[in-house]
Coordinates of C-alpha atoms (C1' of nucleotides) in Angstrom, one line a residue:
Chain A
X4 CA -32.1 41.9 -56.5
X5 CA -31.0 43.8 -59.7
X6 CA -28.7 46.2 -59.9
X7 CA -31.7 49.4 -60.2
X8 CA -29.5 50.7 -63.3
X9 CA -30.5 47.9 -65.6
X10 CA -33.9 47.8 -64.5
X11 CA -34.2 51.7 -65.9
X12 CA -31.9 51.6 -68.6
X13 CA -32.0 48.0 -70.0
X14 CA -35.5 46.4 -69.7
X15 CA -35.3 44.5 -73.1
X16 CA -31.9 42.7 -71.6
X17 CA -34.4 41.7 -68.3
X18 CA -37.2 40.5 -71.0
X19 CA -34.5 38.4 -72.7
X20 CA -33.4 36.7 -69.2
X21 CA -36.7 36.1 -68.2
X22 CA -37.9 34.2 -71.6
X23 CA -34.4 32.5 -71.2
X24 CA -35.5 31.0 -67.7
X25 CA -39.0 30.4 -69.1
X26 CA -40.0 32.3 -66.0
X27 CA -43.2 34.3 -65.6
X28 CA -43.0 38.1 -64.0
X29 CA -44.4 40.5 -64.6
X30 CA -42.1 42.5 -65.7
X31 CA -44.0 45.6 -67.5
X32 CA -46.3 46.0 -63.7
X33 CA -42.2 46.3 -62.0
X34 CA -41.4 49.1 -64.3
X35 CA -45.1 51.2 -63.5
X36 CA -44.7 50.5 -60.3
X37 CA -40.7 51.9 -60.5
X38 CA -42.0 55.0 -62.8
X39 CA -45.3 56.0 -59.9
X40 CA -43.0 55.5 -57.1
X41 CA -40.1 57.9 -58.5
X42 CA -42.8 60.5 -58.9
X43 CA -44.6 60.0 -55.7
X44 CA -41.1 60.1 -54.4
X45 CA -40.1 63.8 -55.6
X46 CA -43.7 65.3 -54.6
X47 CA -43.2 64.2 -51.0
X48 CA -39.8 65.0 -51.1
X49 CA -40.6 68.7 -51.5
X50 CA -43.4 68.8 -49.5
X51 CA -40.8 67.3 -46.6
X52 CA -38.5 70.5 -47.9
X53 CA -41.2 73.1 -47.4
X54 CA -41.8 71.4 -43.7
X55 CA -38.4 71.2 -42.4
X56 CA -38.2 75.0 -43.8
X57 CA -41.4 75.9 -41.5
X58 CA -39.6 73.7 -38.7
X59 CA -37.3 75.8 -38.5
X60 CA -39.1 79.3 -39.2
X61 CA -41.4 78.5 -36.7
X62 CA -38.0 77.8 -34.0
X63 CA -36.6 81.0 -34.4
X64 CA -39.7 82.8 -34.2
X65 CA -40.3 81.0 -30.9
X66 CA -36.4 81.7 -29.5
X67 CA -36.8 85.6 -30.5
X68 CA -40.5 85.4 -28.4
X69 CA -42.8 86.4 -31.4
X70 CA -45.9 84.7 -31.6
X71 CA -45.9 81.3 -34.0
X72 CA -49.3 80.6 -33.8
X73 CA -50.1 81.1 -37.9
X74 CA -47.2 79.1 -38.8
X75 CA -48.0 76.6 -36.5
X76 CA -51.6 75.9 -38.4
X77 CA -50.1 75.9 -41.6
X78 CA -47.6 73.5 -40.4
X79 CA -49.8 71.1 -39.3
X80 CA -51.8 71.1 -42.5
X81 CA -48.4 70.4 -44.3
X82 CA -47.9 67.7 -42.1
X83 CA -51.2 65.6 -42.5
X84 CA -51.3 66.1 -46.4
X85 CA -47.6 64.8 -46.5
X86 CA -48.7 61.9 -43.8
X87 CA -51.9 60.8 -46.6
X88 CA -49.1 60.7 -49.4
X89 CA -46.6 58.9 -47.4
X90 CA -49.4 55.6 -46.9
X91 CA -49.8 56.3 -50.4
X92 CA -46.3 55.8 -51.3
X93 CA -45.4 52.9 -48.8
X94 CA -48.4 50.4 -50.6
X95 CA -46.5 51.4 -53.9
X96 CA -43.4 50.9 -52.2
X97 CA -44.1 47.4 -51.0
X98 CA -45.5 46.4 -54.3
X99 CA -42.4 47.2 -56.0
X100 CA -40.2 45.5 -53.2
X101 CA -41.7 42.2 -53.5
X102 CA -41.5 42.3 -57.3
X103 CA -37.5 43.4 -57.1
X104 CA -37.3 40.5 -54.8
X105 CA -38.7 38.0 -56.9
X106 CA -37.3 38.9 -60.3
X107 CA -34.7 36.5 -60.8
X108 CA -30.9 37.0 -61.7
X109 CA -29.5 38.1 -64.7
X110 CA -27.5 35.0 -66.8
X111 CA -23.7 34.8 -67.9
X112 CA -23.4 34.8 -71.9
X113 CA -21.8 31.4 -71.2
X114 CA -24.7 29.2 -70.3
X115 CA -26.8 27.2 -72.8
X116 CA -30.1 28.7 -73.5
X117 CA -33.0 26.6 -73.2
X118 CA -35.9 26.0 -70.7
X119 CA -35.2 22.8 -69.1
X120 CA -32.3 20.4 -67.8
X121 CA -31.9 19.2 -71.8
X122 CA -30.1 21.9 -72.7
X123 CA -27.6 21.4 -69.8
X124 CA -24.0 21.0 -71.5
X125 CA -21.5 18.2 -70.6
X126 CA -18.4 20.3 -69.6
X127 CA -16.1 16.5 -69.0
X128 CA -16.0 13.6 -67.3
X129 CA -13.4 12.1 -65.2
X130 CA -12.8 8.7 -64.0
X131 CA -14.1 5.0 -65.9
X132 CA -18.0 4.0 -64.8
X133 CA -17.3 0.6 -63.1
X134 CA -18.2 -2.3 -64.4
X135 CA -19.5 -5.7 -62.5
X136 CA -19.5 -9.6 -63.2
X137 CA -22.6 -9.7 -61.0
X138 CA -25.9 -8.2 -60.3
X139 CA -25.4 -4.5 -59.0
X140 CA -27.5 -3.4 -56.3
X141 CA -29.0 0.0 -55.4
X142 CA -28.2 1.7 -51.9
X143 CA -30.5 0.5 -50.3
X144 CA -30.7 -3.1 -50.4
X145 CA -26.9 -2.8 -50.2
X146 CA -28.2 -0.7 -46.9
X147 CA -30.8 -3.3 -46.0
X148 CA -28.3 -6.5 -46.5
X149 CA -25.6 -4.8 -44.2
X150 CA -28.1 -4.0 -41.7
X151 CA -26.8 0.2 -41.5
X152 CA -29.8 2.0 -42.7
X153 CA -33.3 1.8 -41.4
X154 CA -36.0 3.7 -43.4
X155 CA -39.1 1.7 -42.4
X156 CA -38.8 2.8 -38.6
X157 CA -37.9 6.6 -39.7
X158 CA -41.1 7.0 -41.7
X159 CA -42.8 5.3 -38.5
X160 CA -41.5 8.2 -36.6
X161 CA -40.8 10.9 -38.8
X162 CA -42.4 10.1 -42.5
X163 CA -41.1 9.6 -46.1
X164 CA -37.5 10.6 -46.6
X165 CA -36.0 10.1 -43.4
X166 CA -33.5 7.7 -42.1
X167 CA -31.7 6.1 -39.4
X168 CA -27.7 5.4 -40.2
X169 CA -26.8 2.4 -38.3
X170 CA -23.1 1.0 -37.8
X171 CA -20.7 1.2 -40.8
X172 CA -23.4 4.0 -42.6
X173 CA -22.7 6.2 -39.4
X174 CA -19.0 5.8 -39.3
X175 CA -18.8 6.1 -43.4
X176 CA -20.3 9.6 -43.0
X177 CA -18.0 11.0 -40.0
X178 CA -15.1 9.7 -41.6
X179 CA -16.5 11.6 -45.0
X180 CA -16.8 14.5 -42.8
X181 CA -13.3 14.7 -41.4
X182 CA -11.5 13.8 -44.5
X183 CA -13.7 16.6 -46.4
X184 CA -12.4 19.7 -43.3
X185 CA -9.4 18.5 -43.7
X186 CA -9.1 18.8 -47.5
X187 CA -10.6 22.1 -47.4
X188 CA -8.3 23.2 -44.1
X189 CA -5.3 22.9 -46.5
X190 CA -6.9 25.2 -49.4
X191 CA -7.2 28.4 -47.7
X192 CA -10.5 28.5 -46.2
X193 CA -12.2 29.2 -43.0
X194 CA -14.1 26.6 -41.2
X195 CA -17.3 27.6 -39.9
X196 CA -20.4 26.1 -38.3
X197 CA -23.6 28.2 -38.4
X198 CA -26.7 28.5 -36.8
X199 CA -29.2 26.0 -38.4
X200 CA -32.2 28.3 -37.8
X201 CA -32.3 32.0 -38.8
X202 CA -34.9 34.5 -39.2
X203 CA -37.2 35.7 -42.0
X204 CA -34.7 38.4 -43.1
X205 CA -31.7 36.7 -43.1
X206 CA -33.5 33.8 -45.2
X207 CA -35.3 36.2 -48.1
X208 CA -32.1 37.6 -48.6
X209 CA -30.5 34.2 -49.7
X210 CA -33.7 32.8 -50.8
X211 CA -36.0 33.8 -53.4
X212 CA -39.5 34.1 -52.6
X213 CA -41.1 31.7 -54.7
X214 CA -38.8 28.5 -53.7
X215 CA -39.4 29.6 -49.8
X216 CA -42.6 28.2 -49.4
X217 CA -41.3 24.9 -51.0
X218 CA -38.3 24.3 -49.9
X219 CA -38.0 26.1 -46.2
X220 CA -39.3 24.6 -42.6
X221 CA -40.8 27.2 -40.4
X222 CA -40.3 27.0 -36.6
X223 CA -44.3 27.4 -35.3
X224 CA -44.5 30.6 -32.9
X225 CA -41.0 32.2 -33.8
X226 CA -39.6 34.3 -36.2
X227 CA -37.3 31.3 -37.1
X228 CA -36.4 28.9 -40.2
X229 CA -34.7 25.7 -40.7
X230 CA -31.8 26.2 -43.0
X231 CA -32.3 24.6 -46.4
X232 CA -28.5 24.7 -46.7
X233 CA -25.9 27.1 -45.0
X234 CA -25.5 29.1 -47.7
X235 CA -28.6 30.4 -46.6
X236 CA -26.5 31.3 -42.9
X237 CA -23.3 32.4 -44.7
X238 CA -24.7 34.7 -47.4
X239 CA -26.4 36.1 -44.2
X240 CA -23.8 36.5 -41.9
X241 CA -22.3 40.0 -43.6
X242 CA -25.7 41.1 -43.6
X243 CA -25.8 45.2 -43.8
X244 CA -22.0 45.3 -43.2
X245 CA -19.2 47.1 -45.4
X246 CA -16.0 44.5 -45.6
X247 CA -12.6 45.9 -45.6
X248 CA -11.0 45.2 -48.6
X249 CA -7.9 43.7 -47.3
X250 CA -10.0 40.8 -45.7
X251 CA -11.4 39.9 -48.9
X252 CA -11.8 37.4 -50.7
X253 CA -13.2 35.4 -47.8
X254 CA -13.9 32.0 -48.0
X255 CA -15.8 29.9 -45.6
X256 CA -16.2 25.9 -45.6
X257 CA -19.4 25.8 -43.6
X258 CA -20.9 22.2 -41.6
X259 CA -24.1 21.7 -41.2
X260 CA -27.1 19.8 -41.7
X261 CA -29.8 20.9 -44.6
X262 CA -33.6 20.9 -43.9
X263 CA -35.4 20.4 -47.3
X264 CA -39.2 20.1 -47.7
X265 CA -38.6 18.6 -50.7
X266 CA -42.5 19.8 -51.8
X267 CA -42.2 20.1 -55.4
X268 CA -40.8 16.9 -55.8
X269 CA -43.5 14.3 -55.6
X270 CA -43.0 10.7 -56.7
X271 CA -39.4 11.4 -57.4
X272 CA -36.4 9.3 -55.5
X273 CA -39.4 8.0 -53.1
X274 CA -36.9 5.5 -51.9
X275 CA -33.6 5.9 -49.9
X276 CA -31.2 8.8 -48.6
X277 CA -30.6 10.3 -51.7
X278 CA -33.7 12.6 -51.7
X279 CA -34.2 13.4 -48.3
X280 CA -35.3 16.5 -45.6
X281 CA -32.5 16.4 -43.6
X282 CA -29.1 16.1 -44.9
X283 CA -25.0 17.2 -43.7
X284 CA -23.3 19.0 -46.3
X285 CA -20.0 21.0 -46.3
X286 CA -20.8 23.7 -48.4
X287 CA -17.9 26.5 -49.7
X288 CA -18.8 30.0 -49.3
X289 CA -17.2 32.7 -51.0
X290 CA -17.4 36.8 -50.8
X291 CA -15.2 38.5 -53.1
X292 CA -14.3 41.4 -55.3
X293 CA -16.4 41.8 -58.9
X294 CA -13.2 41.6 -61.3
X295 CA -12.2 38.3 -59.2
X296 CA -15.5 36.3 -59.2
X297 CA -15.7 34.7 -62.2
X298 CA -11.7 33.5 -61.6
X299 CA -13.0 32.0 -58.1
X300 CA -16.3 30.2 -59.7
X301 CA -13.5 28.5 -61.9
X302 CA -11.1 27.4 -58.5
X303 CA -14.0 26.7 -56.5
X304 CA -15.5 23.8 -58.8
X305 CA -11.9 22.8 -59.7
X306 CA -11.3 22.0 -56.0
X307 CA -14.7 20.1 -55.7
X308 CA -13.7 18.0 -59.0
X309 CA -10.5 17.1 -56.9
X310 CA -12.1 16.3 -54.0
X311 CA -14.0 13.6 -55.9
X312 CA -11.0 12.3 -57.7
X313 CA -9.6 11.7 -54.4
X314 CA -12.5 9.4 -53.6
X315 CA -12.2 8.0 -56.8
X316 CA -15.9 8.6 -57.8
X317 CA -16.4 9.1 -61.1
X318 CA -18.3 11.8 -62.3
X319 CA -19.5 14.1 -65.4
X320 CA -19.5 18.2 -65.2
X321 CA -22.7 20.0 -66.5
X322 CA -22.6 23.7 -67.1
X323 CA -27.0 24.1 -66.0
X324 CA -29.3 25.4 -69.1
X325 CA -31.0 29.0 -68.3
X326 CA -34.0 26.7 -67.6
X327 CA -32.9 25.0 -65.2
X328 CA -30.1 26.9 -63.0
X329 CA -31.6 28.5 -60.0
X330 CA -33.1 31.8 -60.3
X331 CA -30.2 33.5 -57.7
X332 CA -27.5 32.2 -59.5
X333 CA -25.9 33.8 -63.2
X334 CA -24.0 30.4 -64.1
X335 CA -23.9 27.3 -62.2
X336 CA -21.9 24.0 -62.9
X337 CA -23.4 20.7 -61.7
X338 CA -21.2 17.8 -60.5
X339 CA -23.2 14.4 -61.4
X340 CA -21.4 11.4 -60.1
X341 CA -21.8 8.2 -61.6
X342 CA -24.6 6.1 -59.1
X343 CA -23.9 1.6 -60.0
X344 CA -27.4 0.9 -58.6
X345 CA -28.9 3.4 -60.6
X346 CA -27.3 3.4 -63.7
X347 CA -26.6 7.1 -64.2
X348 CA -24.9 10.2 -63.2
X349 CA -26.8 11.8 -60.7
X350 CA -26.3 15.5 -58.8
X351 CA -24.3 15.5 -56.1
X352 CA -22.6 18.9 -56.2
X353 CA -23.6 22.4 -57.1
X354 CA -21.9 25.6 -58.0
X355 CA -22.4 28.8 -58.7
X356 CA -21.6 32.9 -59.0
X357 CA -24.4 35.1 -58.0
X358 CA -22.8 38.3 -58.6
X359 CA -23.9 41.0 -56.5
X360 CA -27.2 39.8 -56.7
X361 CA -27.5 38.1 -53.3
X362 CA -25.2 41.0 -51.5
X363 CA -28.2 43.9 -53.3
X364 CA -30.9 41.5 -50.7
X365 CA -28.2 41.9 -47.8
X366 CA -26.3 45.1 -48.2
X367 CA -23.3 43.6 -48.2
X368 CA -20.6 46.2 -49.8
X369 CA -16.8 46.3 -49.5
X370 CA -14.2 49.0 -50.3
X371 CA -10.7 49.2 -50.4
X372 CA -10.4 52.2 -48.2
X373 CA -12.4 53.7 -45.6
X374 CA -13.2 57.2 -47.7
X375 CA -14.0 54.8 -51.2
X376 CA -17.5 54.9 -52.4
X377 CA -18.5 51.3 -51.1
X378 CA -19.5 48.3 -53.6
X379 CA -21.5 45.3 -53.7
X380 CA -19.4 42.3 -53.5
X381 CA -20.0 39.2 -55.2
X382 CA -20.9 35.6 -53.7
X383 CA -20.2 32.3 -54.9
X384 CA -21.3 28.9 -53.7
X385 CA -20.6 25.6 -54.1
X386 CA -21.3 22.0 -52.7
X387 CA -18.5 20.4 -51.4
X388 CA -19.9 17.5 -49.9
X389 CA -23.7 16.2 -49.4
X390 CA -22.8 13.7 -47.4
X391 CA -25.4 11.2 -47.8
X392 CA -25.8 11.3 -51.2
X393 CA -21.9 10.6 -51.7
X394 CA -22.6 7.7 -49.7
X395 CA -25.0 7.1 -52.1
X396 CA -22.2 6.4 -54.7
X397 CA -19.8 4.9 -53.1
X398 CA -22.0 2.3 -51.5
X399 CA -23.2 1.4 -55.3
X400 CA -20.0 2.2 -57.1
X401 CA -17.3 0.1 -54.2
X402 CA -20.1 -2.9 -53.7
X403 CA -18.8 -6.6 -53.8
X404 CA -20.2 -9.6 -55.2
X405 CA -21.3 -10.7 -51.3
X406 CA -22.8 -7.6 -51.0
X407 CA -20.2 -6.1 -48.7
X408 CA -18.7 -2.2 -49.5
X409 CA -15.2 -1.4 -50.0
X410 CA -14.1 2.0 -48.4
X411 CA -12.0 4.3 -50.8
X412 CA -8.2 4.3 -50.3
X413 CA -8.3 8.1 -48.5
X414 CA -10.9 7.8 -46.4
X415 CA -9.6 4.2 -44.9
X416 CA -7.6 5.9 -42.3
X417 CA -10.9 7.9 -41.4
X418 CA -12.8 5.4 -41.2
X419 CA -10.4 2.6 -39.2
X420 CA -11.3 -0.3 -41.9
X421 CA -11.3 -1.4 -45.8
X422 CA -14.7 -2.2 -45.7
X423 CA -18.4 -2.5 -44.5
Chain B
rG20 C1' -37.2 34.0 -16.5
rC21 C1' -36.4 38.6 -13.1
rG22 C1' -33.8 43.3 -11.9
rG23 C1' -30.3 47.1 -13.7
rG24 C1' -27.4 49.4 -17.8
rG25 C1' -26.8 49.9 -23.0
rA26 C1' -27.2 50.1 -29.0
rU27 C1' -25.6 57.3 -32.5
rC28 C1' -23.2 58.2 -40.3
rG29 C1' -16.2 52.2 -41.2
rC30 C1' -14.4 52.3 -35.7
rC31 C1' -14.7 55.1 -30.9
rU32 C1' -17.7 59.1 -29.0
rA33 C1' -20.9 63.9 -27.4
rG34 C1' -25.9 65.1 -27.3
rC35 C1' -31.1 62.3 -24.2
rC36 C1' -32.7 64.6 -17.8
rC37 C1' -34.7 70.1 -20.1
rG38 C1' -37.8 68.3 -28.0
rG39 C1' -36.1 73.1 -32.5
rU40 C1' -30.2 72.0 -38.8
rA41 C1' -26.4 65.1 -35.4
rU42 C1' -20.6 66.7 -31.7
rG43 C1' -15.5 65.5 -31.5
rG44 C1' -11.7 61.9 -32.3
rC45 C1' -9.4 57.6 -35.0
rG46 C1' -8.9 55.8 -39.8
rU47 C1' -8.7 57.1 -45.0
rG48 C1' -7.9 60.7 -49.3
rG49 C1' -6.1 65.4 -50.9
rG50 C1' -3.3 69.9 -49.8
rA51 C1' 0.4 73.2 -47.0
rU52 C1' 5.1 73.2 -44.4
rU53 C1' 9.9 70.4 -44.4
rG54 C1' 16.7 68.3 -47.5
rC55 C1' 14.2 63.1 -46.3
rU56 C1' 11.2 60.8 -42.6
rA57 C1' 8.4 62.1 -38.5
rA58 C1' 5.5 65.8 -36.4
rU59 C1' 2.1 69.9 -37.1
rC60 C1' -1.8 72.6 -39.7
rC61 C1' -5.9 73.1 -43.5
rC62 C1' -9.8 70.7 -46.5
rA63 C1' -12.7 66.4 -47.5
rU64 C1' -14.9 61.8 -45.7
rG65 C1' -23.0 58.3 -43.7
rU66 C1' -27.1 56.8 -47.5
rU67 C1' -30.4 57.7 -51.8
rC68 C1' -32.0 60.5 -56.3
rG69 C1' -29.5 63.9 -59.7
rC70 C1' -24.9 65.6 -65.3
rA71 C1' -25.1 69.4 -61.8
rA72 C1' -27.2 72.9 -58.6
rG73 C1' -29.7 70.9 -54.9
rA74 C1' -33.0 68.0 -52.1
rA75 C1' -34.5 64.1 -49.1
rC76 C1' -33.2 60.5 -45.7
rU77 C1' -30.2 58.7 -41.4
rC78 C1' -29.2 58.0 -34.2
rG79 C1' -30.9 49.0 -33.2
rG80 C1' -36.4 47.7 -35.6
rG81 C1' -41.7 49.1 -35.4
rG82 C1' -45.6 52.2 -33.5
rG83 C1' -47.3 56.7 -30.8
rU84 C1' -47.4 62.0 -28.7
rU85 C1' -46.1 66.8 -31.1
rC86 C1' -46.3 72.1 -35.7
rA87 C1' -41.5 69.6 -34.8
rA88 C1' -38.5 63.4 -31.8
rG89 C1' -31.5 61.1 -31.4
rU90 C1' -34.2 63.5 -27.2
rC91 C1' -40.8 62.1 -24.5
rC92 C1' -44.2 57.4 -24.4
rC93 C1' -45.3 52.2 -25.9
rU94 C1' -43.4 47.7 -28.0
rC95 C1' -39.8 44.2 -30.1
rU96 C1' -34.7 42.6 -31.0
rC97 C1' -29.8 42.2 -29.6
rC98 C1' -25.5 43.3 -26.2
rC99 C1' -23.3 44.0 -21.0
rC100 C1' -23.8 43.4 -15.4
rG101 C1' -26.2 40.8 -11.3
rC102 C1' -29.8 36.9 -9.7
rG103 C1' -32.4 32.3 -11.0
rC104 C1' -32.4 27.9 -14.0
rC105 C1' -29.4 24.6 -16.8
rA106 C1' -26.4 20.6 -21.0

RNA sequence: GCGGGGAUCGCCUAGCCCGGUAUGGCGUGGGAUUGCUAAUCCCAUGUUCGCAAGAACUCGGGGGUUCAAGUCCCUCUCCCCGCGCCA
C-alpha cells in the first residue's frame, strides 16, 4: 500500500512508476474512486453528527421524564437514511481497497529503468568461474550417478518438480543449514522458525494480490496458506502492533521450507531441484527505522555476498530493472551464482527494501516514545540461503572428473567428509 | 472434542447483571515547587480527515435487536482453567 499522501498529491510520480514496471492499473478509476469515497465520507459523517446529537437529546429528555416520542421518529428516519448511504459507501470502499492493494510500490531513483530482466545492471562479480579438463555435468546426472536424488519416484507420487534427497544430497543440505544459523548467529540476528501455514490476512499483507493466485497453496476447508517463503510469516508477525523504538532494528534469520506453485512458469527448469514447489531457505528479515533502511539493504546483501565467499561459489551481483523487480519491493539486488552444468549465473539470492510499503498492508508502526505520533517502519528482505538450489552449484561447480563432488572447505566439518 | 472463564485507546484496569458522551493507574512529554536529586502537584497523551475550528471512528472479528450497544442476542477467532485424546 502507498503512502495516501502521494496518491492525492503526486499522481504523475504513480503514472511514471507504473509505465516504469510496464504494469497495467488502473490508475485514473483509483483516484475516482478516492475522490467519491472522500465525499461520501463527509455526508455520512454529518449525518452520524446530527444522530449522536438526537442520541443524546432524546436521553435527557427521557432522564427528566418528558415524553421523546417525536424525537424518537425523527431518529429513526436519520438512522435508515444514514444505514442506505453506509452500503453505499462500503461497495465504494471495497473497490478502492483492492485497487490500493494491488497498485504496486513506488521505485528507488537507483534502479535501471526498463521493462524486463535486460535492463538488470551488473553491480560485480566475485570469485573465478571454474574451469574443467573433462566434460561438465548438470545436477542431475551428477545426482543420478551418485545415486542421492530421485525425481522419477517424486513425480510418481507427488508430480513435476519434486524430489527425494537421498544419502550425501540429504547430509549436504543439513550441513548447509547448520553452517548457514551459525553464520548468521554471529551477526546479530534472531533466529526464528515460523509457522509454514498462515491465514488470508497475514498472507495479502506480504503478498500482492495478483502473484497470490500463482504462486500461493491454499489448505482446502480452512482459512490457511502454505507459505511461499517466510517472509510472508515474518512480515506478518508485527501485524497491527506499534514497536518500541529501543527494540528496533530487528532482525530475524527465519528456517523454513517454501511452497511455490511455480504456475507462471511453464516449460522453464522442467528438470531437477532447482525450480521446484517445495524448498528450505534461511531467509533475513529486517524491521527498522526509515532514515536506517536504505544503510541496512546495503549490510544485509553484503553479509549474503560473504556468505557465499565462504563457500567459495562464485557469483555476479545484479541490481533488478523496474521491469523485473517485484512489485512490493523499491530496489532489489539479485545474487546469481555461477551454475558448471549450466553454463551461467543463475538466481540464488534475493534482496530487497520495501519501505513502508509492506508495514501500510500490516499496520506495523514504531515510535521512540510512548506519547510520539507512531510511524510506519520499514522492512527489508533478503535470501540467505535456498538450500537446494546452492546445492545446485556446488554439486556442478566442486564435481570431479569420476563424477564424484567435493564439499567446500567450511562446510567439511558440517558435513563429516571431503566429498560425495 | 466437551464444560467453565476471558479479550476494553502502548501496558494494566473500571464499566457489562440493570443499554443513554469509555474509568482510573503505569509509562511518556511538558509545566510548577525545590540548592541538586528524589518526592509531590498540575496539564497533555487511542485512530482518521482537517491549516485550523471541529467532526467522525474506536471496547478481539463479523452479523442482529434497538431511536440508541463496551453493555442484550447470534456467530467466528484467539487466550486461560478443568476433562478427553495424543507425537
Amino acid at each position: 500500500m502507498l503512502d495516501p499522501k502521494i496518491i492525492r498529491d503526486e499522481p504523475e510520480k504513480i503514472k511514471e512508476m507504473l509505465k516504469d514496471r510496464a504494469v497495467e492499473f488502473d490508475l485514473e478509476k483509483m483516484l475516482e474512486l478516492n475522490k467519491v469515497r472522500k465525499d461520501m465520507m463527509q455526508q455520512t459523517d454529518e449525518l452520524k453528527q446530527k444522530r449522536n446529537q438526537m442520541s443524546m437529546k432524546i436521553a435527557t429528555e427521557k432522564k427528566a421524564g418528558n415524553d421523546a416520542s417525536e424525537l424518537l421518529q425523527e431518529m429513526s428516519q436519520i438512522s435508515s437514511k444514514l444505514d442506505d448511504m453506509e452500503n453505499q459507501r462500503k461497495t465504494i470502499d471495497d473497490d478502492y481497497h483492492k485497487l490500493s492493494f494491488s497498485i504496486p510500490n513506488m521505485i528507488h531513483d537507483s534502479v535501471p529503468k526498463g521493462p524486463d530482466e535486460s535492463f538488470n545492471k551488473q553491480v560485480r562479480t566475485w570469485g573465478d568461474v571454474p574451469k574443467f579438463d573433462f566434460e561438465v555435468k548438470d545436477h542431475i546426472d551428477l545426482g543420478l550417478g551418485l545415486d542421492i536424488v530421485d525425481l522419477e519416484r517424486a513425480s510418481k507420487t507427488a508430480g513435476a518438480r519434486f524430489y527425494y534427497l537421498k544419502g550425501g544430497l540429504v547430509k549436504l543440505g543439513q550441513a548447509l543449514t547448520a553452517f548457514a544459523l551459525d553464520f548468521v548467529s554471529k551477526r546479530d540476528y534472531n533466529l526464528i522458525q515460523p509457522p509454514y501455514m498462515i491465514n488470508r490476512q497475514s498472507m495479502e499483507g506480504a503478498v500482492i494480490a495478483d502473484d497470490f493466485e500463482e504462486v500461493i497453496y491454499k489448505v482446502q476447508d480452512e482459512d490457511l496458506f502454505l507459505i511461499g517463503t517466510s517472509e510472508h510469516a515474518i512480515a506478518s508477525m508485527h501485524y497491527d502492533e506499534i514497536l518500541e523504538g529501543g527494540k528496533i532494528p530487528l532482525r530475524y534469520a527465519s528456517i523454513s521450507p517454501c511452497f511455490r506453485k511455480e504456475a507462471g512458469a511453464h516449460g522453464k527448469d522442467q528438470k531437477g531441484i532447482f525450480r521446484v514447489h517445495q524448498f528450505e531457505k534461511i531467509e533475513q528479515f529486517i524491521f527498522c527505522r526509515p532514515e536506517e533502511s536504505w544503510d541496512e539493504h546495503e549490510k544485509m546483501i553484503k553479509n549474503t555476498e560473504e556468505f557465499y565467499q565462504e563457500l567459495e561459489i562464485p557469483y555476479r551481483l545484479m541490481l533488478l530493472s523496474s521491469g523485473d523487480m517485484g512489485k512490493v519491493s523499491a530496489k532489489t539486488y539479485d545474487i546469481e551464482a555461477w551454475m558448471s552444468g549450466q553454463n551461467a549465473y543463475r538466481e540464488i539470492v534475493s534482496c530487497s527494501n520495501c519501505l513502508d510499503y509492506q508495514s501500510r498492508r500490516l499496520k506495523i508502526r514504531f515510535r521512540e516514545k510512548s506519547n510520539e505520533d507512531t510511524k510506519y517502519i520499514h522492512t527489508l528482505n533478503s535470501t540467505l540461503v535456498a538450500i537446494e538450489r546452492t546445492m545446485v552449484a556446488i554439486l556442478e561447480n566442486n564435481q570431479t572428473k569420476d563424477g564424484h563432488v567435493e564439499i567446500p572447505k567450511v562446510l567439511q566439518k558440517y558435513f563429516g567428509d571431503n566429498l560425495i
